[in-house]
Amino acid sequence: MENNDLLLKLEKKYSGELFDNVIPFWLRYSLDKECGGYCSCIDYDGTVFDTDKYAWMQGREIFVFSKLCILYGIKDEWRNAAKHGVDFMLAHGKAMNGDYYFALDRSGRPLIQPYNIFSDCFLCIGFADYSLIAETEEERTRAKDEALRLYQRIQIRKSNPKGVWSKQVPGGRSLQVMSMPMIEAMLAIELQGFLGDDVVQQKEDEVLRLFLDRHVDRNRKCVFERVNPDGSLMLDVMEGRLLNPGHALEILWFLMTIAEGRHDQATIDDLSEIMLWCIDRGWDEKYGGIFYYRDYENRPLDKFESDMKLWWVHVEAINAFLLAWKLTGKPIFRDWFLKIDEWTWSHFPDHEHGEWYGYLSRQGEVASTLKGGKWKGFFHLPRMLYTCSGWLKEMQA
Amino acid sequence: MENNDLLLKLEKKYSGELFDNVIPFWLRYSLDKECGGYCSCIDYDGTVFDTDKYAWMQGREIFVFSKLCILYGIKDEWRNAAKHGVDFMLAHGKAMNGDYYFALDRSGRPLIQPYNIFSDCFLCIGFADYSLIAETEEERTRAKDEALRLYQRIQIRKSNPKGVWSKQVPGGRSLQVMSMPMIEAMLAIELQGFLGDDVVQQKEDEVLRLFLDRHVDRNRKCVFERVNPDGSLMLDVMEGRLLNPGHALEILWFLMTIAEGRHDQATIDDLSEIMLWCIDRGWDEKYGGIFYYRDYENRPLDKFESDMKLWWVHVEAINAFLLAWKLTGKPIFRDWFLKIDEWTWSHFPDHEHGEWYGYLSRQGEVASTLKGGKWKGFFHLPRMLYTCSGWLKEMQA
């Protein structure tokens, strides 16, 4: 009973924030009524401080506005907002080879080549969800076809995602990065119903295997961001020692969602245990919150932001520990969820102007006033808010 | 007289630091006795924490050890240290097209393609200075030939320095960056005696014109890092508003050195005035020190390190204001020099383990314990120490 009160209170907080503090901010400030598409570089007070349009941010915003219609029923302003991005990207976003440019200027003129496969991944799930809510049959078909075409291109490109723009010397070091299985886990979850069940299951098997066999080191109780193709480590260089707790927790809740769909409690328990390794290494005992990067041997990193506290790391950690609590019922996950929830909600939200700050110093002070930028848009935060409020409802039942 | 005491005291501090606290650190920890070349990723206590070898850092370390021999007379350990880098890079560093790889592994195997023209610029001045101090005629000739070959390649590559690795869409936005004229100013200074006098003078004219016509905005009293080819501004995007006070002060003292060589007092006075605009915008009134990046309209930046205090920014500012003091005699430059000197020397040096920290928080606390890394090597600090102690001697005379 006491637990149910807590769950109800939490659910109200999460859904209230989504509808009252986050969605209105993006509806009000991000849509470029003049040129189409979304401006994502938005200062604390809603001022657009850069008009370039980044494909990651366009795809993600299309995805979340479409998802809101799927989850809560179609509302014209959400559907129109999704259409705003879809029309702009279909008109301007595609390079000759069918991949999407990384960046366009305000009018849609291409600026940066299609070197980044994640642009296409976010657009793929955006078009897929939009195909379920678009107003006309023609739009639905066009969006679905584009999503499936992109999925196929991603499968072809993924072994060498940067293509001609890769700076790696062929035949040199070939560390495998965790971002590729992570994004494929996201595709497996979001494209259910679009791909055949057998294709989805095969993809799920593949990402589970890649993550558990390559990136998880059970002796060291550690998840490594970059490993050799055979899963061995390269500990004499920084890039081989890199730990990224937010990334690890994000893929862990993706994989746990997959395991939940398969009613595979053994994998759920295993993944939940690995979450604890990540938070033990990532939590800042001195100031609270979760570090962006760590070095396995606590040596220096070449990334300035290593000690900073970033919004996406915290919201993905909230997802991870709430899901682990829901699926295992163990108090340790409840406790971690509540601890991360408390730190996150007392540091990131801005209830005066809406939305959350994204970049805090190690001490938890606002380090940048931006609410959106080249890498922060309408994605991690709203996804966490709708995902968690859904889980919190289930947990009350 | 009082002034002379101050100058003498300063000169002792600067040269003492060079010989007692900086050179010994690099001689002791950076030379890879087993595989050749230099390790530049060195923690506060001398521990090498990454064994990859970066061409920027190899070229810079060759240059400084050679320069020490030129300035203070040949010492075997300096010359051998320079030779250590020269032999490694000549054996392993060059790609098929004659440009230098950006990074090699410890053994010399190439890792990152030769996409970065600054690798070749630093190696060019390194080989040039080494050619003046090498032990054998054969080594001298080989180093000189390689320096001149690189200079010619740089002239060919400079209009499209990243070549096939550029992600810019051709015909799209073409902002001109200040780093290219800056590095060409460095080449003009360091390659005197290698290139014909007419070539040097032409290069000097070119960089002075590019900087003053394009990057200096006299109405706004501001130096912009990126401008349109005609010198007009692009203020609706972050990259067009970017201010980089350390970069601006570095090119300003290069150009002032050129103007000094030409006995052009009008240009010296003009450049010194522009230095004041840069320090006015860059100085942190709250915590002291110089910001890394600013936005012209004080909007957010997408660079995490914007508020941080970096060693190279401060040592280049010291060069700038000491030279302006020396060449104009005006108290305002003396005052700024002393203010920056005071903040710098009370925050960066480590007298326990040697060398200086590189990365401080805005508040001036050590943000990373590294003494050397992928981007910090044996260059800005020793160059400033030998340059300033030379100027301080001249000023006493």
mmCIF file of C-alpha atoms in Angstrom, chain A residues 41-45 47-52 54 101 103-106 109-115 162 164-173 234-239 241 292 295 298-302 304-305 307-308 310 359 363 365 367-370 373-375, chain B residues 41-45 47-52 54 101 103-106 109-115 162 164-173 234-239 241 292 295 298-302 304-305 307-308 310 359 363 365 367-370 373-375:
data_model
loop_
_atom_site.group_PDB
_atom_site.id
_atom_site.type_symbol
_atom_site.label_atom_id
_atom_site.label_comp_id
_atom_site.label_asym_id
_atom_site.label_seq_id
_atom_site.Cartn_x
_atom_site.Cartn_y
_atom_site.Cartn_z
ATOM 1 C CA CYS A 41 19.685 24.708 -30.728
ATOM 2 C CA ILE A 42 17.524 26.436 -28.159
ATOM 3 C CA ASP A 43 18.690 28.485 -25.196
ATOM 4 C CA TYR A 44 17.158 28.326 -21.693
ATOM 5 C CA ASP A 45 14.509 30.921 -22.517
ATOM 6 C CA THR A 47 15.721 31.580 -28.045
ATOM 7 C CA VAL A 48 16.984 29.708 -31.099
ATOM 8 C CA PHE A 49 20.740 30.370 -31.112
ATOM 9 C CA ASP A 50 21.686 28.347 -34.206
ATOM 10 C CA THR A 51 19.492 27.606 -37.204
ATOM 11 C CA ASP A 52 21.342 24.620 -38.696
ATOM 12 C CA TYR A 54 20.929 18.131 -37.709
ATOM 13 C CA TYR A 101 23.234 14.269 -44.749
ATOM 14 C CA ALA A 103 23.533 18.554 -41.282
ATOM 15 C CA LEU A 104 21.574 20.998 -43.429
ATOM 16 C CA ASP A 105 21.327 24.738 -43.167
ATOM 17 C CA ARG A 106 18.094 26.419 -42.190
ATOM 18 C CA ARG A 109 20.885 23.136 -48.197
ATOM 19 C CA PRO A 110 23.297 20.291 -47.338
ATOM 20 C CA LEU A 111 26.295 21.179 -45.149
ATOM 21 C CA ILE A 112 27.821 17.959 -43.820
ATOM 22 C CA GLN A 113 28.129 14.693 -45.748
ATOM 23 C CA PRO A 114 26.133 11.554 -44.796
ATOM 24 C CA TYR A 115 29.033 10.074 -42.831
ATOM 25 C CA LYS A 162 31.635 5.850 -41.842
ATOM 26 C CA VAL A 164 34.840 6.803 -47.260
ATOM 27 C CA TRP A 165 34.871 9.266 -44.362
ATOM 28 C CA SER A 166 36.523 6.809 -41.974
ATOM 29 C CA LYS A 167 39.952 7.945 -40.801
ATOM 30 C CA GLN A 168 40.955 4.498 -39.557
ATOM 31 C CA VAL A 169 43.771 2.900 -41.531
ATOM 32 C CA PRO A 170 42.392 -0.362 -43.006
ATOM 33 C CA GLY A 171 44.074 -3.373 -41.453
ATOM 34 C CA GLY A 172 45.106 -1.336 -38.415
ATOM 35 C CA ARG A 173 43.505 -1.515 -34.974
ATOM 36 C CA MET A 234 43.349 -3.330 -25.137
ATOM 37 C CA LEU A 235 44.339 -1.813 -21.817
ATOM 38 C CA ASP A 236 47.510 0.050 -22.834
ATOM 39 C CA VAL A 237 45.564 2.766 -24.640
ATOM 40 C CA MET A 238 42.885 5.190 -23.414
ATOM 41 C CA GLU A 239 40.290 4.157 -25.961
ATOM 42 C CA ARG A 241 40.021 1.456 -21.160
ATOM 43 C CA TYR A 292 30.044 10.809 -18.141
ATOM 44 C CA ASP A 295 38.989 5.224 -17.212
ATOM 45 C CA ASN A 298 41.469 5.729 -13.190
ATOM 46 C CA ARG A 299 44.013 7.315 -15.488
ATOM 47 C CA PRO A 300 43.242 10.644 -17.209
ATOM 48 C CA LEU A 301 40.953 10.783 -20.222
ATOM 49 C CA ASP A 302 41.294 13.002 -23.256
ATOM 50 C CA PHE A 304 36.983 17.331 -21.256
ATOM 51 C CA GLU A 305 33.457 16.325 -20.288
ATOM 52 C CA ASP A 307 33.549 14.528 -14.930
ATOM 53 C CA MET A 308 30.416 16.380 -16.019
ATOM 54 C CA LEU A 310 24.783 15.002 -18.383
ATOM 55 C CA TYR A 359 25.111 19.902 -18.990
ATOM 56 C CA GLN A 363 29.379 19.743 -8.620
ATOM 57 C CA GLU A 365 25.877 23.496 -11.305
ATOM 58 C CA ALA A 367 27.500 24.494 -17.053
ATOM 59 C CA SER A 368 25.601 25.482 -20.192
ATOM 60 C CA THR A 369 22.272 27.256 -20.377
ATOM 61 C CA LEU A 370 21.162 25.390 -23.504
ATOM 62 C CA GLY A 373 21.762 21.824 -29.162
ATOM 63 C CA LYS A 374 23.569 19.850 -31.791
ATOM 64 C CA TRP A 375 23.394 16.751 -29.543
ATOM 65 C CA CYS B 41 50.292 10.695 -22.814
ATOM 66 C CA ILE B 42 51.914 11.126 -19.425
ATOM 67 C CA ASP B 43 50.162 11.355 -16.077
ATOM 68 C CA TYR B 44 51.108 13.799 -13.287
ATOM 69 C CA ASP B 45 53.705 11.418 -11.832
ATOM 70 C CA THR B 47 53.350 7.324 -15.787
ATOM 71 C CA VAL B 48 52.713 6.766 -19.495
ATOM 72 C CA PHE B 49 48.984 6.043 -19.690
ATOM 73 C CA ASP B 50 48.668 5.581 -23.465
ATOM 74 C CA THR B 51 51.360 4.372 -25.843
ATOM 75 C CA ASP B 52 49.955 5.616 -29.173
ATOM 76 C CA TYR B 54 50.581 11.260 -32.467
ATOM 77 C CA TYR B 101 49.661 9.641 -40.616
ATOM 78 C CA ALA B 103 48.563 8.515 -35.322
ATOM 79 C CA LEU B 104 50.693 5.387 -35.091
ATOM 80 C CA ASP B 105 50.669 2.682 -32.465
ATOM 81 C CA ARG B 106 53.604 2.177 -30.145
ATOM 82 C CA ARG B 109 51.998 0.748 -37.233
ATOM 83 C CA PRO B 110 49.651 3.358 -38.773
ATOM 84 C CA LEU B 111 46.304 3.881 -37.035
ATOM 85 C CA ILE B 112 44.782 7.123 -38.314
ATOM 86 C CA GLN B 113 44.992 8.391 -41.895
ATOM 87 C CA PRO B 114 46.977 11.535 -42.840
ATOM 88 C CA TYR B 115 43.893 13.762 -42.765
ATOM 89 C CA LYS B 162 41.426 17.495 -45.151
ATOM 90 C CA VAL B 164 39.087 13.139 -49.151
ATOM 91 C CA TRP B 165 38.435 13.087 -45.403
ATOM 92 C CA SER B 166 36.573 16.389 -45.434
ATOM 93 C CA LYS B 167 32.929 16.037 -44.397
ATOM 94 C CA GLN B 168 31.942 19.426 -45.802
ATOM 95 C CA VAL B 169 29.577 19.250 -48.766
ATOM 96 C CA PRO B 170 31.367 20.919 -51.719
ATOM 97 C CA GLY B 171 29.638 24.134 -52.724
ATOM 98 C CA GLY B 172 28.028 24.424 -49.302
ATOM 99 C CA ARG B 173 29.057 26.833 -46.568
ATOM 100 C CA MET B 234 27.739 34.489 -40.252
ATOM 101 C CA LEU B 235 26.136 35.366 -36.937
ATOM 102 C CA ASP B 236 23.061 33.112 -37.039
ATOM 103 C CA VAL B 237 25.115 29.966 -36.344
ATOM 104 C CA MET B 238 27.396 29.035 -33.459
ATOM 105 C CA GLU B 239 30.433 28.356 -35.613
ATOM 106 C CA ARG B 241 30.091 33.513 -33.655
ATOM 107 C CA TYR B 292 38.908 28.826 -23.840
ATOM 108 C CA ASP B 295 30.261 33.173 -28.111
ATOM 109 C CA ASN B 298 27.106 35.189 -25.160
ATOM 110 C CA ARG B 299 24.895 32.340 -26.312
ATOM 111 C CA PRO B 300 25.740 28.738 -25.389
ATOM 112 C CA LEU B 301 28.488 26.859 -27.198
ATOM 113 C CA ASP B 302 28.521 23.194 -28.143
ATOM 114 C CA PHE B 304 32.185 21.400 -23.168
ATOM 115 C CA GLU B 305 35.539 22.990 -22.491
ATOM 116 C CA ASP B 307 34.710 27.781 -19.600
ATOM 117 C CA MET B 308 37.851 25.864 -18.741
ATOM 118 C CA LEU B 310 43.888 25.736 -20.488
ATOM 119 C CA TYR B 359 43.354 21.561 -17.878
ATOM 120 C CA GLN B 363 37.501 28.021 -10.832
ATOM 121 C CA GLU B 365 41.141 23.626 -9.915
ATOM 122 C CA ALA B 367 40.422 19.118 -13.880
ATOM 123 C CA SER B 368 42.724 16.464 -15.320
ATOM 124 C CA THR B 369 45.940 15.174 -13.799
ATOM 125 C CA LEU B 370 47.646 14.680 -17.151
ATOM 126 C CA GLY B 373 48.166 13.793 -23.803
ATOM 127 C CA LYS B 374 46.921 13.557 -27.328
ATOM 128 C CA TRP B 375 46.926 17.367 -27.575
#
